[in-house]
XYZ file of C-alpha atoms in Angstrom:
430
model
C 7.786 -61.841 1.466
C 9.962 -60.181 -1.198
C 6.860 -58.507 -2.636
C 5.812 -57.371 0.824
C 9.313 -56.023 1.462
C 9.287 -54.095 -1.789
C 5.871 -52.649 -0.970
C 7.101 -51.581 2.457
C 10.155 -49.979 0.893
C 8.040 -48.095 -1.657
C 5.706 -46.989 1.135
C 8.573 -45.637 3.211
C 9.998 -43.763 0.194
C 6.613 -42.264 -0.614
C 6.130 -41.264 3.014
C 9.534 -39.562 2.996
C 8.652 -37.723 -0.224
C 5.346 -36.488 1.210
C 7.166 -35.374 4.354
C 9.687 -33.426 2.284
C 6.912 -31.742 0.324
C 5.050 -30.782 3.491
C 8.118 -29.448 5.303
C 9.658 -26.198 4.012
C 13.283 -26.511 2.937
C 14.894 -23.135 3.523
C 17.602 -21.622 1.397
C 20.633 -20.113 3.127
C 19.755 -16.849 4.837
C 16.009 -17.489 4.952
C 14.366 -14.920 7.248
C 11.530 -17.069 8.660
C 11.527 -16.931 12.472
C 8.411 -18.995 13.146
C 4.931 -19.938 11.944
C 2.076 -19.426 14.389
C -1.503 -20.667 14.329
C -4.878 -19.820 15.863
C -8.414 -21.254 15.890
C -7.055 -24.795 15.690
C -10.353 -26.376 16.763
C -12.544 -24.434 14.316
C -13.950 -26.317 11.314
C -15.033 -23.239 9.331
C -12.897 -21.452 6.759
C -10.431 -19.283 8.663
C -8.363 -16.258 7.704
C -5.843 -14.130 9.607
C -7.245 -10.736 8.627
C -5.291 -8.595 11.115
C -1.761 -8.669 12.550
C 0.392 -6.222 14.525
C 3.920 -5.849 15.883
C 4.727 -4.333 19.271
C 8.008 -3.838 21.108
C 8.278 -7.316 22.616
C 5.507 -9.335 20.958
C 3.424 -9.926 17.861
C -0.356 -10.199 17.569
C -2.629 -12.002 15.127
C -6.384 -12.407 14.750
C -8.026 -15.408 13.114
C -11.516 -14.708 11.732
C -14.281 -17.012 10.548
C -17.981 -16.969 9.756
C -20.203 -19.565 11.390
C -23.289 -20.323 9.311
C -26.330 -21.775 11.106
C -29.135 -23.094 8.906
C -32.673 -22.995 10.203
C -35.831 -21.248 9.020
C -33.451 -18.394 8.298
C -29.745 -18.612 7.593
C -27.842 -16.922 10.416
C -24.233 -15.818 10.035
C -22.093 -15.231 13.118
C -18.823 -13.326 12.738
C -16.373 -14.869 15.174
C -12.652 -15.157 15.795
C -9.728 -15.371 18.213
C -6.828 -13.036 18.893
C -3.465 -14.224 20.210
C -0.161 -12.776 21.374
C 3.199 -14.433 20.750
C 6.677 -13.579 21.906
C 9.079 -12.709 19.105
C 10.717 -16.138 19.407
C 7.427 -17.940 18.764
C 6.079 -18.758 22.241
C 2.327 -18.295 22.540
C 1.551 -15.930 25.423
C -2.246 -16.003 25.268
C -5.256 -16.558 23.004
C -8.758 -15.262 23.631
C -12.069 -14.957 21.795
C -12.343 -11.545 20.160
C -14.954 -11.650 17.435
C -14.217 -10.945 13.773
C -11.237 -8.554 13.859
C -10.530 -6.119 11.002
C -7.653 -4.179 12.618
C -5.264 -4.475 15.566
C -3.494 -1.562 17.227
C -1.086 -1.982 20.181
C -1.328 1.046 22.460
C 0.706 1.457 25.669
C 0.139 -1.796 27.600
C -3.124 -2.587 25.826
C -4.202 -4.029 22.505
C -7.178 -2.443 20.766
C -8.980 -4.797 18.417
C -11.437 -3.298 15.964
C -14.062 -5.951 15.250
C -17.195 -5.999 13.113
C -19.116 -5.570 16.362
C -17.034 -2.716 17.795
C -13.921 -2.329 19.935
C -12.406 -4.974 22.206
C -9.547 -3.917 24.497
C -7.107 -6.531 25.858
C -4.563 -6.028 28.628
C -1.027 -7.422 28.487
C -2.118 -10.830 29.839
C -4.883 -11.251 27.244
C -7.860 -10.479 29.461
C -10.639 -8.369 27.970
C -10.850 -5.158 29.960
C -13.397 -3.342 27.813
C -15.874 -3.870 24.968
C -17.441 -0.912 23.183
C -20.020 -1.782 20.509
C -20.556 0.349 17.419
C -23.909 1.073 15.799
C -22.991 -0.846 12.636
C -20.100 -3.015 11.457
C -16.788 -1.349 12.276
C -14.463 -1.356 9.248
C -11.572 0.970 10.092
C -10.169 3.259 12.762
C -7.114 5.403 13.507
C -5.846 7.041 16.702
C -4.241 10.490 16.950
C -3.534 12.733 19.945
C -5.748 10.788 22.329
C -8.701 10.563 19.933
C -10.033 7.474 18.136
C -11.557 8.191 14.729
C -13.566 5.355 13.200
C -16.101 4.382 10.551
C -18.921 1.859 10.709
C -21.697 0.928 8.326
C -23.641 -1.775 6.560
C -25.531 -2.630 3.385
C -29.057 -3.908 2.961
C -30.823 -5.732 0.143
C -34.613 -5.920 0.351
C -36.875 -7.034 -2.506
C -34.002 -6.530 -4.918
C -33.391 -2.971 -3.739
C -29.904 -2.070 -2.455
C -29.012 0.576 0.107
C -26.108 1.371 2.414
C -25.248 3.880 5.113
C -22.975 4.379 8.084
C -21.192 6.937 10.193
C -17.851 8.483 11.005
C -17.237 9.101 14.688
C -14.703 10.293 17.250
C -14.048 8.851 20.732
C -11.771 10.158 23.458
C -8.994 7.715 24.478
C -7.625 8.162 27.997
C -7.059 4.486 28.743
C -10.762 3.740 28.277
C -13.272 4.063 25.431
C -16.586 3.588 27.224
C -18.789 6.708 27.449
C -16.154 8.693 25.548
C -18.097 9.786 22.455
C -17.088 13.186 21.119
C -19.238 13.312 17.975
C -20.697 11.214 15.150
C -21.794 12.036 11.615
C -24.239 9.980 9.565
C -23.194 9.207 5.972
C -25.470 8.078 3.082
C -23.176 5.226 1.969
C -21.250 2.580 3.903
C -17.791 3.904 4.867
C -14.856 1.494 4.848
C -11.694 3.646 5.128
C -10.643 6.622 7.262
C -7.401 8.627 7.161
C -6.288 11.898 8.759
C -4.873 14.764 6.727
C -5.686 18.452 6.612
C -9.249 17.177 7.033
C -10.611 13.725 7.850
C -10.885 11.690 4.639
C -13.533 8.945 4.574
C -13.979 6.493 1.702
C -17.089 4.369 1.165
C -17.575 1.076 -0.661
C -16.709 -2.574 -0.191
C -13.413 -2.774 1.722
C -10.288 -4.342 0.268
C -10.531 -8.121 0.242
C -14.320 -8.207 -0.192
C -16.764 -7.726 -3.044
C -20.462 -7.803 -3.875
C -22.722 -7.342 -6.861
C -23.558 -3.715 -6.050
C -21.663 -0.600 -7.118
C -21.300 2.403 -4.846
C -18.543 4.592 -3.500
C -17.738 8.134 -2.413
C -15.008 10.176 -0.809
C -16.025 12.507 2.027
C -14.177 15.409 3.601
C -15.043 15.832 7.288
C -13.836 18.497 9.711
C -12.192 17.510 12.981
C -15.275 18.669 14.870
C -17.532 16.331 12.869
C -19.021 18.519 10.114
C -19.395 17.317 6.529
C -17.335 19.587 4.257
C -17.801 17.957 0.846
C -18.563 14.712 -0.985
C -17.260 13.282 -4.275
C -19.446 10.566 -5.774
C -17.055 8.067 -7.401
C -19.421 5.257 -8.343
C -16.770 2.647 -7.484
C -15.733 1.062 -4.216
C -13.041 2.961 -2.381
C -10.579 0.173 -1.610
C -7.984 2.260 0.185
C -7.108 5.814 1.163
C -3.696 7.207 2.128
C -2.423 10.724 2.800
C 0.307 12.661 0.996
C 1.188 16.242 2.004
C -2.166 16.513 3.790
C -4.133 15.432 0.705
C -5.983 12.174 0.053
C -4.687 9.503 -2.315
C -7.595 7.237 -3.233
C -7.679 3.827 -4.917
C -10.941 2.397 -6.260
C -12.110 -0.805 -7.872
C -15.120 -2.545 -9.318
C -15.712 -5.576 -11.497
C -12.669 -7.649 -12.404
C -10.162 -5.135 -13.710
C -11.264 -1.508 -13.507
C -10.199 1.051 -10.971
C -8.890 4.578 -10.490
C -6.214 6.468 -8.603
C -7.154 9.952 -7.430
C -5.414 12.782 -5.615
C -7.865 15.051 -3.782
C -7.025 18.151 -1.756
C -8.636 19.212 1.513
C -11.267 21.305 -0.316
C -12.457 18.371 -2.399
C -10.681 19.369 -5.618
C -9.599 16.386 -7.734
C -5.993 17.063 -8.775
C -5.317 13.689 -10.427
C -7.715 11.070 -11.800
C -6.024 8.093 -13.450
C -7.855 5.096 -14.893
C -6.050 1.917 -13.897
C -6.584 -1.656 -12.754
C -8.614 -2.927 -9.786
C -6.915 -1.421 -6.719
C -6.528 -3.387 -3.482
C -3.940 -1.447 -1.486
C -2.066 1.858 -1.493
C 1.194 2.731 0.225
C 2.790 6.188 0.354
C 6.507 6.407 1.179
C 7.909 9.906 0.920
C 6.880 11.224 -2.497
C 6.394 7.756 -3.935
C 3.067 5.956 -4.304
C 2.819 2.176 -4.563
C -0.406 0.622 -5.866
C -1.306 -3.084 -5.757
C -4.265 -4.882 -7.266
C -5.552 -7.092 -10.070
C -5.572 -6.832 -13.882
C -6.586 -9.537 -16.361
C -6.313 -12.215 -13.693
C -2.776 -11.199 -12.714
C -1.478 -9.343 -9.704
C -0.031 -5.915 -10.469
C 2.155 -3.521 -8.471
C 3.017 -0.072 -9.804
C 5.065 2.824 -8.447
C 4.460 6.513 -9.160
C 6.289 9.731 -8.399
C 3.507 11.793 -6.826
C 4.799 15.320 -7.589
C 5.095 14.555 -11.326
C 2.422 11.764 -11.443
C 4.993 9.801 -13.466
C 4.871 5.997 -13.654
C 8.207 4.653 -12.382
C 7.747 0.913 -12.828
C 5.170 -1.855 -13.184
C 5.466 -5.450 -11.996
C 3.115 -8.349 -12.759
C 2.708 -11.293 -10.371
C 0.834 -14.610 -10.691
C -1.867 -13.782 -8.113
C -3.901 -10.785 -6.900
C -1.569 -8.324 -5.129
C -3.620 -7.893 -1.967
C -1.536 -6.043 0.627
C 1.742 -4.124 0.967
C 4.084 -2.890 3.699
C 7.438 -1.109 3.684
C 10.397 -2.548 5.593
C 14.023 -1.487 5.928
C 14.903 -4.075 3.286
C 12.293 -3.139 0.709
C 8.631 -3.299 -0.291
C 6.720 -6.365 0.911
C 3.851 -7.503 -1.300
C 1.419 -10.257 -0.348
C -0.509 -12.034 -3.104
C -2.969 -14.873 -3.492
C -6.433 -16.187 -4.161
C -9.032 -18.567 -2.773
C -9.673 -21.446 -5.136
C -12.855 -23.537 -4.826
C -12.777 -26.944 -6.493
C -15.705 -29.367 -6.790
C -14.501 -32.856 -6.018
C -17.259 -35.428 -5.935
C -20.206 -34.113 -3.917
C -18.160 -31.631 -1.860
C -16.428 -28.311 -2.493
C -12.848 -27.914 -1.327
C -11.399 -24.448 -0.702
C -7.686 -23.888 -1.264
C -5.472 -20.938 -0.357
C -2.815 -20.096 -2.953
C -0.278 -17.283 -2.922
C 3.196 -15.911 -2.239
C 5.040 -13.208 -0.344
C 7.532 -10.999 -2.213
C 10.263 -8.582 -1.180
C 10.695 -5.994 -3.934
C 13.266 -3.280 -4.558
C 11.083 -0.152 -4.247
C 13.294 1.887 -6.559
C 13.449 -0.523 -9.493
C 10.516 -2.896 -9.042
C 12.737 -5.996 -9.035
C 11.955 -9.061 -6.942
C 14.623 -9.569 -4.265
C 13.141 -12.602 -2.507
C 10.030 -14.776 -2.566
C 8.330 -17.139 -0.148
C 5.990 -19.220 -2.283
C 4.700 -21.386 0.563
C 2.531 -18.910 2.477
C -0.793 -19.332 0.729
C -3.014 -16.256 0.229
C -1.475 -13.299 2.109
C -4.302 -11.288 3.696
C -2.606 -8.966 6.204
C 0.831 -7.595 7.088
C 2.520 -5.492 9.740
C 6.146 -4.336 9.766
C 8.361 -2.849 12.458
C 11.911 -2.223 11.240
C 13.085 -5.516 9.749
C 10.448 -7.651 11.461
C 7.359 -8.555 9.449
C 4.213 -10.415 10.516
C 2.200 -11.908 7.666
C -1.354 -13.228 8.047
C -2.736 -15.699 5.514
C -6.066 -17.023 4.296
C -5.913 -19.896 6.770
C -5.215 -20.295 10.488
C -1.501 -19.574 9.996
C 0.654 -16.473 10.197
C 4.394 -16.087 9.617
C 7.018 -13.950 11.349
C 10.169 -12.932 9.448
C 13.433 -11.146 10.145
C 13.999 -9.572 6.740
C 17.562 -8.564 7.570
C 18.399 -12.259 7.101
C 17.224 -12.494 3.500
C 19.865 -14.531 1.675
C 21.492 -13.872 -1.653
C 19.691 -16.839 -3.284
C 16.503 -14.784 -3.243
C 14.006 -17.602 -2.690
C 12.671 -19.893 -0.030
C 12.298 -23.390 -1.476
C 8.999 -24.882 -0.369
C 6.505 -27.566 -1.067
C 3.327 -26.790 -3.004
C 1.837 -23.352 -2.384
C -1.609 -24.929 -2.664
C -2.953 -25.218 0.885
C -6.194 -27.084 1.527
C -8.264 -24.989 3.914
C -11.337 -27.107 4.409
C -13.969 -29.246 2.748
C -17.302 -27.470 2.330
C -20.738 -28.891 1.950
C -23.091 -26.621 -0.003
C -24.296 -23.722 2.182
C -26.597 -20.756 1.718
C -25.368 -17.275 0.766
C -23.237 -15.121 2.991
C -24.423 -11.759 4.279
C -23.553 -8.875 1.951
C -20.139 -9.704 0.540
C -17.653 -12.411 -0.239
C -13.927 -12.637 0.301
C -11.718 -11.985 -2.718
């Protein structure tokens, strides 16, 4: 009986220790408001690839790829989108397809999916679906017009090719039958931004990779005419606009990339060799660049008028995504880690969220319990952070404490156990 009692005592202690490791212990002033989840009944690897903040609610989309093995391997791109109140109450969840971008607009939510546009009303009902010719990768809205890019890649008998289009749709509360123009492009576009002209980048979008190199920057007029093309030979990972000009970040391989400044006539004003770029952020005259170098995450800041490097910060994981808040620069990092254990492969999500002083490059606060940060949206001091799992986090950054860190359990989050499957379509998540 004494032995049994000791065993019970040890079991209770171990159970308490596991519980403490699994439950975040928050330092004073921690800004976490709540953690939300989607796709709870889905057994495939999930990732929150798009989030958004509106006036009275937050949105998140959970994406996954369903692989069906038969005579041919079929891949279905699926997902759910949900709305939560800002205190953490789920308002609705609905099937949406694989979402790459969310944009709240008036009383609607426009979801850009790999299959096209899905429009939700305030109660979560789908009021409109507008398919695109190819996979939709990015879109922006300005003055009642939706500008978007879609495309795809093909591999046949070892030969690689890609193509796509840039298009414009009229938005007057509906998208159906609203095409204004479209322009075919000879490589798959993945980014679109509006400056003095429409800037379109082509390549594998940020967060994905493949074994094929391609990439260009296009200048397109607002009536849909091709003005110029710069062949870069590397994936355009992101494009932003500064003073009407395009700031371009590229990447290929493990470490190489470039930063370019291109004017509206297609003149390259700055071409800097750098690390593998994942994300760009322009704030005033300052450029922030995140990415990967020698297996480490890197964030750098530049003064755009002088092209001068202001600071450089290294982080343990790939610096995937950035957003600017009132309190500072948010940087999301991480990686997917596959480990063979026995006859199965387990996929883990590892990563952290950082708040950084944008002027000095110093870390102000860290949440090391998020896992791989894949998406972010900020409105004032409120931040929504999507991760490489079914979870997303909502923070009030005005409540960041002076201790500078949220104390958590292990940042290693088991996503799922995988049995060996066939290849995925044209790219893999990175």
